[in-house]
mmCIF file of C-alpha atoms in Angstrom:
data_model
loop_
_atom_site.group_PDB
_atom_site.id
_atom_site.type_symbol
_atom_site.label_atom_id
_atom_site.label_comp_id
_atom_site.label_asym_id
_atom_site.label_seq_id
_atom_site.Cartn_x
_atom_site.Cartn_y
_atom_site.Cartn_z
ATOM 1 C CA MET A 7 -17.199 -239.348 5.311
ATOM 2 C CA ILE A 8 -20.046 -238.126 3.241
ATOM 3 C CA SER A 9 -20.569 -234.417 2.088
ATOM 4 C CA GLY A 10 -24.318 -234.338 1.674
ATOM 5 C CA SER A 11 -26.782 -235.261 4.454
ATOM 6 C CA SER A 12 -28.069 -238.507 4.839
ATOM 7 C CA ILE A 13 -31.622 -239.745 4.431
ATOM 8 C CA PHE A 14 -32.738 -242.629 6.766
ATOM 9 C CA ILE A 15 -35.427 -245.093 5.507
ATOM 10 C CA HIS A 16 -37.225 -247.645 7.268
ATOM 11 C CA VAL A 17 -38.843 -250.779 6.496
ATOM 12 C CA GLY A 18 -41.144 -250.460 3.048
ATOM 13 C CA GLN A 19 -39.364 -247.280 2.141
ATOM 14 C CA ILE A 20 -37.513 -246.593 -1.254
ATOM 15 C CA HIS A 21 -35.397 -243.234 -1.596
ATOM 16 C CA VAL A 22 -33.916 -242.402 -4.964
ATOM 17 C CA ASP A 23 -31.454 -239.408 -5.115
ATOM 18 C CA VAL A 24 -28.524 -238.235 -6.172
ATOM 19 C CA ALA A 25 -24.647 -237.274 -5.133
ATOM 20 C CA PRO A 26 -23.903 -235.641 -2.595
ATOM 21 C CA GLN A 27 -26.712 -237.330 -0.763
ATOM 22 C CA ALA A 28 -26.472 -240.459 1.115
ATOM 23 C CA ILE A 29 -28.947 -243.111 2.155
ATOM 24 C CA SER A 30 -28.727 -245.407 5.383
ATOM 25 C CA THR A 31 -30.822 -247.807 6.993
ATOM 26 C CA VAL A 32 -30.411 -250.599 9.766
ATOM 27 C CA LEU A 33 -30.960 -254.387 9.093
ATOM 28 C CA GLY A 34 -31.618 -257.626 10.146
ATOM 29 C CA SER A 35 -33.606 -260.098 8.330
ATOM 30 C CA CYS A 36 -34.854 -257.468 6.320
ATOM 31 C CA VAL A 37 -32.681 -256.862 2.693
ATOM 32 C CA ALA A 38 -31.884 -253.326 1.449
ATOM 33 C CA VAL A 39 -31.109 -253.244 -2.358
ATOM 34 C CA CYS A 40 -28.731 -250.019 -3.334
ATOM 35 C CA LEU A 41 -28.756 -249.559 -7.245
ATOM 36 C CA TYR A 42 -26.249 -246.693 -8.689
ATOM 37 C CA ASP A 43 -25.581 -245.542 -11.996
ATOM 38 C CA ALA A 44 -22.156 -244.211 -11.611
ATOM 39 C CA THR A 45 -22.458 -241.829 -14.738
ATOM 40 C CA THR A 46 -24.992 -239.849 -13.338
ATOM 41 C CA HIS A 47 -24.397 -240.350 -9.510
ATOM 42 C CA ILE A 48 -27.991 -241.417 -9.114
ATOM 43 C CA GLY A 49 -29.014 -244.092 -6.971
ATOM 44 C CA GLY A 50 -31.660 -245.595 -4.875
ATOM 45 C CA MET A 51 -32.243 -248.063 -1.884
ATOM 46 C CA ASN A 52 -35.118 -250.188 -0.638
ATOM 47 C CA HIS A 53 -35.668 -251.632 2.612
ATOM 48 C CA TYR A 54 -37.972 -254.850 2.617
ATOM 49 C CA LEU A 55 -39.196 -257.300 4.940
ATOM 50 C CA LEU A 56 -40.559 -260.195 3.357
ATOM 51 C CA PRO A 57 -39.891 -261.659 0.028
ATOM 52 C CA PHE A 58 -43.279 -262.074 -1.714
ATOM 53 C CA TRP A 59 -46.843 -259.803 -1.664
ATOM 54 C CA ASN A 60 -49.302 -262.742 -2.159
ATOM 55 C CA ASN A 61 -52.206 -260.629 -2.770
ATOM 56 C CA ASN A 62 -52.940 -259.866 1.081
ATOM 57 C CA GLY A 63 -52.768 -256.443 1.786
ATOM 58 C CA LEU A 64 -51.676 -253.652 -0.456
ATOM 59 C CA GLN A 65 -48.760 -253.994 -2.947
ATOM 60 C CA THR A 66 -46.358 -252.040 -0.540
ATOM 61 C CA PRO A 67 -42.742 -252.215 -1.030
ATOM 62 C CA LYS A 68 -41.806 -254.031 2.084
ATOM 63 C CA PHE A 69 -42.510 -257.042 -0.200
ATOM 64 C CA GLY A 70 -39.190 -258.127 -2.108
ATOM 65 C CA ASN A 71 -40.934 -258.613 -5.261
ATOM 66 C CA ILE A 72 -42.565 -255.252 -4.994
ATOM 67 C CA ALA A 73 -39.841 -253.311 -3.701
ATOM 68 C CA ILE A 74 -37.112 -254.075 -6.109
ATOM 69 C CA PRO A 75 -38.808 -253.775 -9.725
ATOM 70 C CA LYS A 76 -40.015 -250.108 -7.723
ATOM 71 C CA LEU A 77 -37.112 -249.280 -6.810
ATOM 72 C CA ILE A 78 -35.488 -250.164 -10.523
ATOM 73 C CA ASP A 79 -38.247 -248.005 -12.001
ATOM 74 C CA ALA A 80 -37.374 -244.935 -9.902
ATOM 75 C CA VAL A 81 -33.432 -244.945 -10.429
ATOM 76 C CA VAL A 82 -34.603 -244.687 -14.068
ATOM 77 C CA ALA A 83 -37.241 -242.334 -13.455
ATOM 78 C CA GLN A 84 -34.715 -240.355 -11.999
ATOM 79 C CA GLY A 85 -32.292 -240.085 -14.829
ATOM 80 C CA ALA A 86 -30.615 -243.018 -14.221
ATOM 81 C CA ASN A 87 -29.116 -245.435 -17.266
ATOM 82 C CA PRO A 88 -30.583 -249.014 -16.924
ATOM 83 C CA ARG A 89 -27.606 -250.476 -18.418
ATOM 84 C CA ALA A 90 -25.193 -248.822 -16.038
ATOM 85 C CA LEU A 91 -27.221 -249.944 -13.231
ATOM 86 C CA GLN A 92 -25.055 -251.362 -10.653
ATOM 87 C CA ALA A 93 -26.640 -253.284 -7.471
ATOM 88 C CA LYS A 94 -24.970 -253.925 -3.616
ATOM 89 C CA ILE A 95 -27.239 -255.967 -1.310
ATOM 90 C CA PHE A 96 -26.964 -256.387 2.335
ATOM 91 C CA GLY A 97 -29.314 -258.086 5.161
ATOM 92 C CA GLY A 98 -30.926 -261.196 5.569
ATOM 93 C CA ALA A 99 -29.694 -262.344 8.484
ATOM 94 C CA SER A 100 -31.048 -264.867 10.637
ATOM 95 C CA MET A 101 -32.676 -264.160 13.844
ATOM 96 C CA GLN A 102 -30.445 -264.619 17.030
ATOM 97 C CA ALA A 103 -33.836 -265.640 18.724
ATOM 98 C CA MET A 104 -34.619 -268.579 16.322
ATOM 99 C CA ARG A 105 -31.563 -270.258 15.362
ATOM 100 C CA ASP A 106 -33.295 -273.015 13.845
ATOM 101 C CA ASP A 107 -34.796 -270.449 11.556
ATOM 102 C CA THR A 108 -37.144 -272.758 9.879
ATOM 103 C CA MET A 109 -38.855 -269.843 8.172
ATOM 104 C CA MET A 110 -35.912 -268.904 6.233
ATOM 105 C CA ILE A 111 -36.985 -265.085 5.882
ATOM 106 C CA GLY A 112 -33.643 -263.771 5.596
ATOM 107 C CA LYS A 113 -32.309 -266.259 2.885
ATOM 108 C CA LYS A 114 -35.962 -265.925 1.330
ATOM 109 C CA ASN A 115 -35.208 -262.200 1.092
ATOM 110 C CA ILE A 116 -31.512 -262.701 -0.161
ATOM 111 C CA LEU A 117 -32.758 -264.896 -2.932
ATOM 112 C CA VAL A 118 -35.468 -262.522 -4.033
ATOM 113 C CA ALA A 119 -33.014 -259.956 -4.977
ATOM 114 C CA GLN A 120 -30.574 -262.253 -6.679
ATOM 115 C CA GLU A 121 -33.519 -263.224 -8.836
ATOM 116 C CA ILE A 122 -35.073 -259.934 -9.798
ATOM 117 C CA LEU A 123 -31.467 -258.342 -10.014
ATOM 118 C CA ARG A 124 -30.402 -261.296 -12.339
ATOM 119 C CA GLU A 125 -33.979 -261.256 -14.350
ATOM 120 C CA TYR A 126 -33.590 -257.328 -14.898
ATOM 121 C CA ARG A 127 -29.483 -258.099 -16.136
ATOM 122 C CA ILE A 128 -28.366 -255.935 -12.764
ATOM 123 C CA PRO A 129 -24.943 -257.204 -11.961
ATOM 124 C CA ILE A 130 -24.357 -257.422 -8.271
ATOM 125 C CA VAL A 131 -20.853 -255.772 -7.701
ATOM 126 C CA ALA A 132 -20.700 -255.958 -3.972
ATOM 127 C CA GLN A 133 -22.879 -257.992 -1.259
ATOM 128 C CA ASP A 134 -22.720 -258.585 2.555
ATOM 129 C CA ILE A 135 -25.574 -260.865 3.424
ATOM 130 C CA GLY A 136 -26.540 -263.826 5.737
ATOM 131 C CA GLY A 137 -25.094 -264.411 9.057
ATOM 132 C CA VAL A 138 -26.752 -263.549 12.504
ATOM 133 C CA ASN A 139 -25.844 -259.819 13.023
ATOM 134 C CA GLY A 140 -27.855 -257.071 12.001
ATOM 135 C CA ARG A 141 -26.504 -254.257 9.879
ATOM 136 C CA LYS A 142 -26.338 -250.878 9.474
ATOM 137 C CA ILE A 143 -25.278 -249.143 5.859
ATOM 138 C CA GLN A 144 -24.997 -246.000 4.703
ATOM 139 C CA PHE A 145 -24.873 -245.514 0.904
ATOM 140 C CA ASP A 146 -22.983 -242.481 -0.276
ATOM 141 C CA LEU A 147 -24.105 -241.465 -4.065
ATOM 142 C CA THR A 148 -21.025 -239.695 -4.817
ATOM 143 C CA GLN A 149 -19.085 -242.846 -5.141
ATOM 144 C CA GLY A 150 -21.515 -245.663 -4.802
ATOM 145 C CA LYS A 151 -19.858 -246.737 -2.060
ATOM 146 C CA VAL A 152 -21.455 -248.539 1.057
ATOM 147 C CA LEU A 153 -20.262 -248.327 4.370
ATOM 148 C CA MET A 154 -21.331 -250.906 6.905
ATOM 149 C CA LYS A 155 -21.120 -251.940 10.430
ATOM 150 C CA TYR A 156 -22.352 -255.330 12.028
ATOM 151 C CA ALA A 157 -24.985 -254.631 15.226
ATOM 152 C CA LEU A 158 -24.468 -257.331 18.100
ATOM 153 C CA ARG A 159 -27.480 -258.643 17.637
ATOM 154 C CA ALA A 160 -30.240 -258.899 14.325
ATOM 155 C CA GLU A 161 -33.088 -256.414 14.668
ATOM 156 C CA MET B 25 -29.511 -280.504 5.247
ATOM 157 C CA GLU B 26 -31.935 -281.329 2.326
ATOM 158 C CA THR B 27 -34.391 -278.852 3.217
ATOM 159 C CA GLN B 28 -32.630 -275.487 2.642
ATOM 160 C CA PRO B 29 -31.962 -276.285 -1.229
ATOM 161 C CA GLU B 30 -35.784 -277.812 -1.429
ATOM 162 C CA ILE B 31 -37.098 -274.716 0.457
ATOM 163 C CA LEU B 32 -34.861 -272.562 -1.738
ATOM 164 C CA PHE B 33 -35.966 -273.881 -4.680
ATOM 165 C CA LEU B 34 -39.735 -273.959 -3.925
ATOM 166 C CA SER B 35 -39.134 -270.156 -2.937
ATOM 167 C CA ARG B 36 -38.115 -269.918 -6.411
ATOM 168 C CA LYS B 37 -41.189 -271.366 -7.553
ATOM 169 C CA ILE B 38 -43.233 -268.857 -5.658
ATOM 170 C CA LEU B 39 -41.247 -265.815 -7.101
ATOM 171 C CA GLU B 40 -42.343 -266.890 -10.063
ATOM 172 C CA LEU B 41 -45.690 -267.538 -9.631
ATOM 173 C CA ASN B 42 -45.801 -264.034 -7.751
ATOM 174 C CA GLN B 43 -44.683 -262.394 -10.578
ATOM 175 C CA GLN B 44 -47.825 -263.331 -12.497
ATOM 176 C CA LEU B 45 -49.969 -262.338 -9.334
ATOM 177 C CA VAL B 46 -48.254 -259.046 -9.476
ATOM 178 C CA GLU B 47 -48.429 -258.242 -13.455
ATOM 179 C CA SER B 48 -52.141 -259.066 -13.231
ATOM 180 C CA GLN B 49 -52.732 -256.510 -10.761
ATOM 181 C CA SER B 50 -50.264 -254.007 -12.248
ATOM 182 C CA ALA B 51 -53.225 -252.541 -14.195
ATOM 183 C CA LYS B 52 -55.100 -251.794 -11.006
ATOM 184 C CA THR B 53 -52.158 -250.257 -8.963
ATOM 185 C CA HIS B 54 -51.636 -247.974 -11.613
ATOM 186 C CA PHE B 55 -55.395 -247.269 -12.075
ATOM 187 C CA VAL B 56 -55.421 -246.227 -8.611
ATOM 188 C CA SER B 57 -52.375 -244.009 -8.779
ATOM 189 C CA LEU B 58 -54.126 -242.178 -11.791
ATOM 190 C CA VAL B 59 -56.981 -241.394 -10.358
ATOM 191 C CA ALA B 60 -56.102 -240.488 -7.163
ATOM 192 C CA ASN B 61 -53.767 -237.802 -8.381
ATOM 193 C CA GLN B 62 -56.351 -237.032 -11.457
ATOM 194 C CA LEU B 63 -59.160 -236.487 -8.805
ATOM 195 C CA ASN B 64 -57.212 -234.978 -5.708
ATOM 196 C CA ASN B 65 -56.346 -231.565 -7.211
ATOM 197 C CA PRO B 66 -59.860 -230.502 -8.152
ATOM 198 C CA MET B 67 -61.611 -232.121 -4.751
ATOM 199 C CA THR B 68 -59.285 -229.494 -2.778
ATOM 200 C CA THR B 69 -60.599 -226.479 -4.733
ATOM 201 C CA LEU B 70 -63.974 -227.863 -4.341
ATOM 202 C CA LEU B 71 -63.682 -228.012 -0.983
ATOM 203 C CA GLY B 72 -62.152 -224.968 -0.491
ATOM 204 C CA LEU B 73 -64.762 -222.971 -2.546
ATOM 205 C CA ILE B 74 -68.023 -224.772 -1.882
ATOM 206 C CA LYS B 75 -68.437 -223.006 1.362
ATOM 207 C CA HIS B 76 -68.863 -220.000 -0.427
ATOM 208 C CA LEU B 77 -71.825 -220.963 -1.947
ATOM 209 C CA GLU B 78 -74.069 -221.355 1.370
ATOM 210 C CA PRO B 79 -77.271 -219.924 1.098
ATOM 211 C CA ALA B 80 -78.364 -218.012 3.958
ATOM 212 C CA GLN B 81 -80.670 -220.458 6.875
ATOM 213 C CA GLY B 82 -84.042 -221.090 5.891
ATOM 214 C CA GLU B 83 -83.665 -220.622 1.980
ATOM 215 C CA LYS B 84 -85.266 -223.411 -0.143
ATOM 216 C CA LYS B 85 -81.811 -223.895 -1.910
ATOM 217 C CA HIS B 86 -80.399 -224.566 1.693
ATOM 218 C CA GLU B 87 -81.347 -228.261 1.530
ATOM 219 C CA ILE B 88 -79.990 -228.920 -1.588
ATOM 220 C CA PHE B 89 -76.582 -226.965 -0.684
ATOM 221 C CA ALA B 90 -76.338 -229.322 2.183
ATOM 222 C CA MET B 91 -76.956 -232.437 -0.158
ATOM 223 C CA VAL B 92 -74.207 -231.449 -2.188
ATOM 224 C CA HIS B 93 -71.944 -230.476 0.470
ATOM 225 C CA GLU B 94 -72.643 -233.874 2.063
ATOM 226 C CA ALA B 95 -71.857 -235.816 -1.440
ATOM 227 C CA VAL B 96 -68.347 -233.659 -1.830
ATOM 228 C CA LEU B 97 -67.465 -234.448 1.714
ATOM 229 C CA GLU B 98 -68.012 -238.313 0.927
ATOM 230 C CA LEU B 99 -66.352 -237.724 -2.295
ATOM 231 C CA ASP B 100 -63.270 -236.218 -0.566
ATOM 232 C CA PHE B 101 -62.995 -239.009 2.066
ATOM 233 C CA ARG B 102 -63.083 -241.673 -0.921
ATOM 234 C CA ILE B 103 -60.253 -239.511 -3.245
ATOM 235 C CA GLN B 104 -58.264 -239.624 0.265
ATOM 236 C CA ASN B 105 -58.227 -243.222 0.572
ATOM 237 C CA LEU B 106 -57.272 -243.077 -3.137
ATOM 238 C CA VAL B 107 -54.274 -241.189 -2.430
ATOM 239 C CA ALA B 108 -53.234 -242.753 0.370
ATOM 240 C CA THR B 109 -53.421 -245.902 -0.735
ATOM 241 C CA ALA B 110 -51.618 -244.919 -4.284
ATOM 242 C CA ARG B 111 -48.686 -243.418 -1.421
ATOM 243 C CA ILE B 112 -48.426 -246.648 0.571
ATOM 244 C CA GLU B 113 -47.792 -248.390 -2.510
ATOM 245 C CA SER B 114 -45.350 -246.016 -4.007
ATOM 246 C CA GLY B 115 -42.918 -246.690 -1.117
ATOM 247 C CA SER B 116 -42.775 -242.781 -0.645
ATOM 248 C CA CYS B 117 -44.864 -242.745 2.373
ATOM 249 C CA GLU B 118 -42.344 -241.566 5.793
ATOM 250 C CA ASN B 119 -43.675 -241.371 9.269
ATOM 251 C CA SER B 120 -43.339 -238.220 10.528
ATOM 252 C CA ALA B 121 -43.107 -237.721 14.311
ATOM 253 C CA THR B 122 -45.452 -235.208 16.266
ATOM 254 C CA LEU B 123 -46.701 -234.602 19.632
ATOM 255 C CA VAL B 124 -50.293 -235.673 19.185
ATOM 256 C CA ASP B 125 -53.430 -235.438 21.463
ATOM 257 C CA ILE B 126 -55.087 -238.352 20.351
ATOM 258 C CA LYS B 127 -58.666 -237.272 21.615
ATOM 259 C CA SER B 128 -58.640 -234.000 19.267
ATOM 260 C CA LEU B 129 -57.554 -236.422 16.163
ATOM 261 C CA VAL B 130 -60.767 -238.172 16.951
ATOM 262 C CA ASP B 131 -62.829 -235.419 17.277
ATOM 263 C CA GLU B 132 -61.380 -234.142 13.953
ATOM 264 C CA ALA B 133 -62.756 -237.506 12.235
ATOM 265 C CA LEU B 134 -66.026 -237.407 14.127
ATOM 266 C CA GLU B 135 -66.486 -234.018 12.523
ATOM 267 C CA ALA B 136 -65.501 -235.117 9.317
ATOM 268 C CA LEU B 137 -68.053 -237.813 9.494
ATOM 269 C CA GLN B 138 -70.945 -236.279 11.134
ATOM 270 C CA TYR B 139 -72.718 -236.070 7.607
ATOM 271 C CA MET B 140 -72.662 -240.093 8.020
ATOM 272 C CA LEU B 141 -73.852 -239.846 11.808
ATOM 273 C CA ASP B 142 -76.657 -237.672 11.120
ATOM 274 C CA ALA B 143 -77.975 -239.463 8.285
ATOM 275 C CA LYS B 144 -77.930 -243.071 10.100
ATOM 276 C CA GLU B 145 -78.762 -240.948 13.502
ATOM 277 C CA MET B 146 -76.133 -242.824 15.161
ATOM 278 C CA LEU B 147 -74.309 -241.349 18.711
ATOM 279 C CA VAL B 148 -70.811 -241.688 19.861
ATOM 280 C CA VAL B 149 -69.643 -242.365 22.997
ATOM 281 C CA ILE B 150 -65.799 -241.475 23.930
ATOM 282 C CA ASP B 151 -64.028 -243.213 26.879
ATOM 283 C CA ASP B 152 -60.593 -241.235 26.883
ATOM 284 C CA ALA B 153 -58.120 -242.588 29.095
ATOM 285 C CA VAL B 154 -54.765 -241.510 27.485
ATOM 286 C CA ALA B 155 -54.316 -238.202 29.541
ATOM 287 C CA HIS B 156 -51.020 -237.085 28.086
ATOM 288 C CA ARG B 157 -50.480 -236.371 24.116
ATOM 289 C CA ILE B 158 -47.886 -238.765 22.520
ATOM 290 C CA VAL B 159 -45.471 -239.039 19.983
ATOM 291 C CA THR B 160 -46.610 -240.540 16.683
ATOM 292 C CA ASP B 161 -47.323 -239.896 12.821
ATOM 293 C CA ALA B 162 -50.241 -237.791 13.192
ATOM 294 C CA ALA B 163 -51.677 -237.928 9.612
ATOM 295 C CA LYS B 164 -51.511 -241.570 9.564
ATOM 296 C CA LEU B 165 -53.284 -242.055 12.979
ATOM 297 C CA TYR B 166 -56.383 -239.801 11.592
ATOM 298 C CA ARG B 167 -56.411 -242.129 8.723
ATOM 299 C CA ILE B 168 -56.593 -244.794 10.680
ATOM 300 C CA ILE B 169 -59.458 -243.330 12.670
ATOM 301 C CA LEU B 170 -61.470 -242.056 10.182
ATOM 302 C CA ASN B 171 -61.638 -244.872 8.273
ATOM 303 C CA LEU B 172 -62.166 -247.107 11.727
ATOM 304 C CA LEU B 173 -65.520 -244.738 12.426
ATOM 305 C CA ALA B 174 -66.241 -244.600 8.682
ATOM 306 C CA ASN B 175 -66.462 -248.672 9.105
ATOM 307 C CA ALA B 176 -68.335 -248.393 12.011
ATOM 308 C CA CYS B 177 -71.191 -245.884 10.711
ATOM 309 C CA GLN B 178 -71.199 -247.632 7.284
ATOM 310 C CA TYR B 179 -72.172 -250.969 8.837
ATOM 311 C CA GLY B 180 -73.600 -249.823 12.282
ATOM 312 C CA ASP B 181 -77.389 -250.102 12.929
ATOM 313 C CA THR B 182 -79.316 -246.936 12.630
ATOM 314 C CA ASN B 183 -80.005 -245.476 15.706
ATOM 315 C CA SER B 184 -77.124 -247.371 17.588
ATOM 316 C CA ASP B 185 -74.002 -246.155 19.493
ATOM 317 C CA ILE B 186 -70.477 -246.484 18.501
ATOM 318 C CA GLU B 187 -68.410 -246.782 21.701
ATOM 319 C CA ILE B 188 -64.670 -245.438 21.174
ATOM 320 C CA ALA B 189 -62.232 -246.238 24.125
ATOM 321 C CA LEU B 190 -58.707 -244.893 23.958
ATOM 322 C CA LYS B 191 -56.622 -246.244 26.494
ATOM 323 C CA LYS B 192 -52.538 -246.443 27.313
ATOM 324 C CA ALA B 193 -50.796 -249.338 28.837
ATOM 325 C CA ASN B 194 -47.489 -250.736 28.999
ATOM 326 C CA ASN B 195 -46.173 -248.445 26.265
ATOM 327 C CA THR B 196 -48.735 -249.256 24.220
ATOM 328 C CA LEU B 197 -51.595 -247.065 23.005
ATOM 329 C CA GLU B 198 -55.221 -248.841 22.143
ATOM 330 C CA ILE B 199 -57.655 -247.715 20.161
ATOM 331 C CA ILE B 200 -61.001 -249.755 20.179
ATOM 332 C CA VAL B 201 -64.158 -248.868 18.354
ATOM 333 C CA HIS B 202 -67.345 -250.914 18.591
ATOM 334 C CA ASN B 203 -70.245 -250.853 16.896
ATOM 335 C CA VAL B 204 -73.667 -252.652 16.670
ATOM 336 C CA GLY B 205 -74.251 -254.106 13.121
ATOM 337 C CA ASP B 206 -73.535 -256.111 10.210
ATOM 338 C CA ALA B 207 -70.769 -257.957 11.336
ATOM 339 C CA PRO B 208 -67.668 -259.046 8.961
ATOM 340 C CA LYS B 209 -67.286 -262.697 9.058
ATOM 341 C CA VAL B 210 -64.238 -263.802 11.266
ATOM 342 C CA GLU B 211 -62.995 -266.609 8.387
ATOM 343 C CA PHE B 212 -62.705 -263.766 6.208
ATOM 344 C CA LYS B 213 -59.994 -261.607 8.395
ATOM 345 C CA PRO B 214 -57.312 -262.062 5.459
ATOM 346 C CA GLN B 215 -59.955 -260.504 3.294
ATOM 347 C CA ILE B 216 -61.357 -257.579 5.244
ATOM 348 C CA PHE B 217 -57.866 -255.967 5.884
ATOM 349 C CA THR B 218 -57.095 -256.288 1.518
ATOM 350 C CA ARG B 219 -58.020 -253.757 -1.056
ATOM 351 C CA PHE B 220 -61.356 -254.240 -3.080
ATOM 352 C CA ALA B 221 -62.204 -256.666 -0.916
ATOM 353 C CA ALA B 222 -65.382 -255.245 0.153
ATOM 354 C CA SER B 223 -67.228 -258.114 -1.896
ATOM 355 C CA ALA B 224 -66.152 -260.641 0.845
ATOM 356 C CA GLU B 225 -69.471 -259.517 2.143
ATOM 357 C CA GLY B 226 -71.128 -258.294 -0.953
ATOM 358 C CA ALA B 227 -71.350 -254.747 0.731
ATOM 359 C CA HIS B 228 -70.389 -251.319 -0.710
ATOM 360 C CA GLY B 229 -67.315 -249.070 -0.806
ATOM 361 C CA LEU B 230 -64.288 -249.497 -2.486
ATOM 362 C CA GLY B 231 -62.682 -251.839 0.229
ATOM 363 C CA LEU B 232 -59.906 -249.854 0.698
ATOM 364 C CA GLY B 233 -60.298 -248.039 4.286
ATOM 365 C CA LEU B 234 -59.354 -251.192 6.083
ATOM 366 C CA SER B 235 -56.513 -252.134 4.134
ATOM 367 C CA ILE B 236 -54.832 -248.684 4.556
ATOM 368 C CA VAL B 237 -55.532 -248.859 8.340
ATOM 369 C CA ARG B 238 -53.607 -251.937 8.556
ATOM 370 C CA SER B 239 -50.672 -250.789 6.272
ATOM 371 C CA TYR B 240 -50.768 -247.690 8.485
ATOM 372 C CA CYS B 241 -50.973 -249.729 11.771
ATOM 373 C CA GLU B 242 -47.806 -251.658 10.516
ATOM 374 C CA MET B 243 -45.602 -248.735 9.273
ATOM 375 C CA LEU B 244 -46.010 -247.441 12.669
ATOM 376 C CA ASP B 245 -44.988 -250.680 13.939
ATOM 377 C CA GLY B 246 -48.676 -251.537 15.547
ATOM 378 C CA SER B 247 -51.413 -253.672 14.453
ATOM 379 C CA VAL B 248 -55.137 -253.665 14.121
ATOM 380 C CA ASP B 249 -57.617 -256.921 14.502
ATOM 381 C CA PHE B 250 -61.306 -257.295 14.746
ATOM 382 C CA PHE B 251 -63.443 -259.507 16.899
ATOM 383 C CA VAL B 252 -67.387 -260.352 17.119
ATOM 384 C CA SER B 253 -69.700 -261.183 19.451
ATOM 385 C CA ASP B 254 -73.527 -261.580 17.922
ATOM 386 C CA ARG B 255 -73.550 -258.205 16.166
ATOM 387 C CA LYS B 256 -71.421 -256.262 18.199
ATOM 388 C CA VAL B 257 -67.973 -255.833 16.385
ATOM 389 C CA THR B 258 -64.828 -254.355 17.806
ATOM 390 C CA PHE B 259 -62.088 -253.134 16.001
ATOM 391 C CA VAL B 260 -58.625 -253.172 17.934
ATOM 392 C CA VAL B 261 -55.876 -250.784 16.955
ATOM 393 C CA GLN B 262 -52.474 -251.262 19.018
ATOM 394 C CA LEU B 263 -49.533 -248.801 18.416
ATOM 395 C CA PRO B 264 -46.162 -248.946 20.358
ATOM 396 C CA ILE B 265 -45.621 -245.561 22.072
ATOM 397 C CA THR B 266 -42.267 -243.866 21.686
ATOM 398 C CA VAL B 267 -41.325 -242.176 24.821
ATOM 399 C CA GLN B 268 -39.078 -239.609 22.793
ATOM 400 C CA ASP B 269 -38.132 -235.766 22.828
ATOM 401 C CA THR B 270 -40.150 -234.324 19.298
ATOM 402 C CA THR B 271 -36.954 -231.796 18.751
ATOM 403 C CA ILE B 272 -35.165 -235.218 18.170
ATOM 404 C CA SER B 273 -35.275 -236.750 14.450
ATOM 405 C CA ALA B 274 -37.558 -239.639 14.401
ATOM 406 C CA CYS B 275 -34.939 -242.185 13.169
ATOM 407 C CA GLY B 276 -35.278 -244.068 16.576
ATOM 408 C CA SER B 277 -33.004 -243.832 19.942
ATOM 409 C CA ASP B 278 -30.867 -247.110 19.222
ATOM 410 C CA GLU B 279 -27.199 -245.858 20.596
ATOM 411 C CA PHE B 280 -26.002 -248.436 17.354
ATOM 412 C CA LEU B 281 -28.257 -245.816 14.868
ATOM 413 C CA PHE B 282 -26.091 -242.721 16.155
ATOM 414 C CA GLU B 283 -22.855 -244.783 16.156
ATOM 415 C CA SER B 284 -20.753 -242.760 13.460
ATOM 416 C CA PHE B 285 -19.178 -245.052 10.400
ATOM 417 C CA ASP B 286 -15.677 -244.076 11.276
ATOM 418 C CA ASP B 287 -14.439 -247.683 11.557
ATOM 419 C CA ALA B 288 -17.098 -249.505 9.144
ATOM 420 C CA ILE B 289 -16.396 -251.767 6.185
ATOM 421 C CA GLU B 290 -16.541 -250.205 3.007
ATOM 422 C CA LEU B 291 -18.472 -252.100 0.143
#
């Protein structure tokens, strides 16, 4: 049970806040990265749709390689200690309707999160990724815990 | 399955290359954000105060005032596009749902662009077949319409007509803007909706307008496309219409969304 209110984020959004706030979203093949600094109780979440921005359109956080560095910058700008940051990643399901999943969007979204977080030396302390089910998550900034439920089918 | 490791390997390579691309573009992104913030406040002051300087009709200075006023409006249009771009790229651009009368948004956009229409002596014909107000993000839809109309004014022929059709079918809102004039080449479609891409046509402007249109359409779960026939250009925006009570938050109506986390997994 969260003590503050919960902000819902959509695809391409980033939200950074401090305890007792919570942040929630619903994911299919999209991935959400949750960052948390337990010393300041500052944390943030993004929700991206595709792995790479390829110079087509605006550099928006609906792309993983844009959304993750922006989330890191945003939590640090809010006062989080970059060395104390821990990450949790969720989502990246394969769509039910595309069982063969030749595009592997979900897998590529997961890969981008893992690679970029490794590059920034931010440890991934929990994750629930892949599979075929959508997920609903709520990130509680009081304790840095994420509550997660599976949807019957991916978004 | 050998393909999966190979695809993941290639994805890592793409990520490396894209990092270089992002870094090469970061100065541009930072510049847009900085300029937008620095220009927005003085622009608001200028817009608010300029009307108080209007000389009486018939005075010699009135013509000069009209020119300055047009320049301020044009500048504001460009600055608001920079502000929109900076917001989209920052990721802090949330949707806000309200009941919207689409026709009134079109009228508002035409009023803001009246100076451009007058300068090119263009006429606007509106076919409004949307009887009801719909739930959407009014500010985003306004900027979509404003940029499509500005595009039609900018590239349309002098003395030509701009036709705007508003349609609603199968829970989809269609905004169709026709103009006759310099047509963007269909083979440049991806570039047309990319920022700073006006050079694809060797034309003017910052090349931001249509990139904002596409981003806002995507944020509203819609799409934008254009078609060219001879010199007639047609831009079509399609947006899903959410049927919901405006007193409810815009988080969607999916039951799953509103389920409690009582039996959730904790990670």
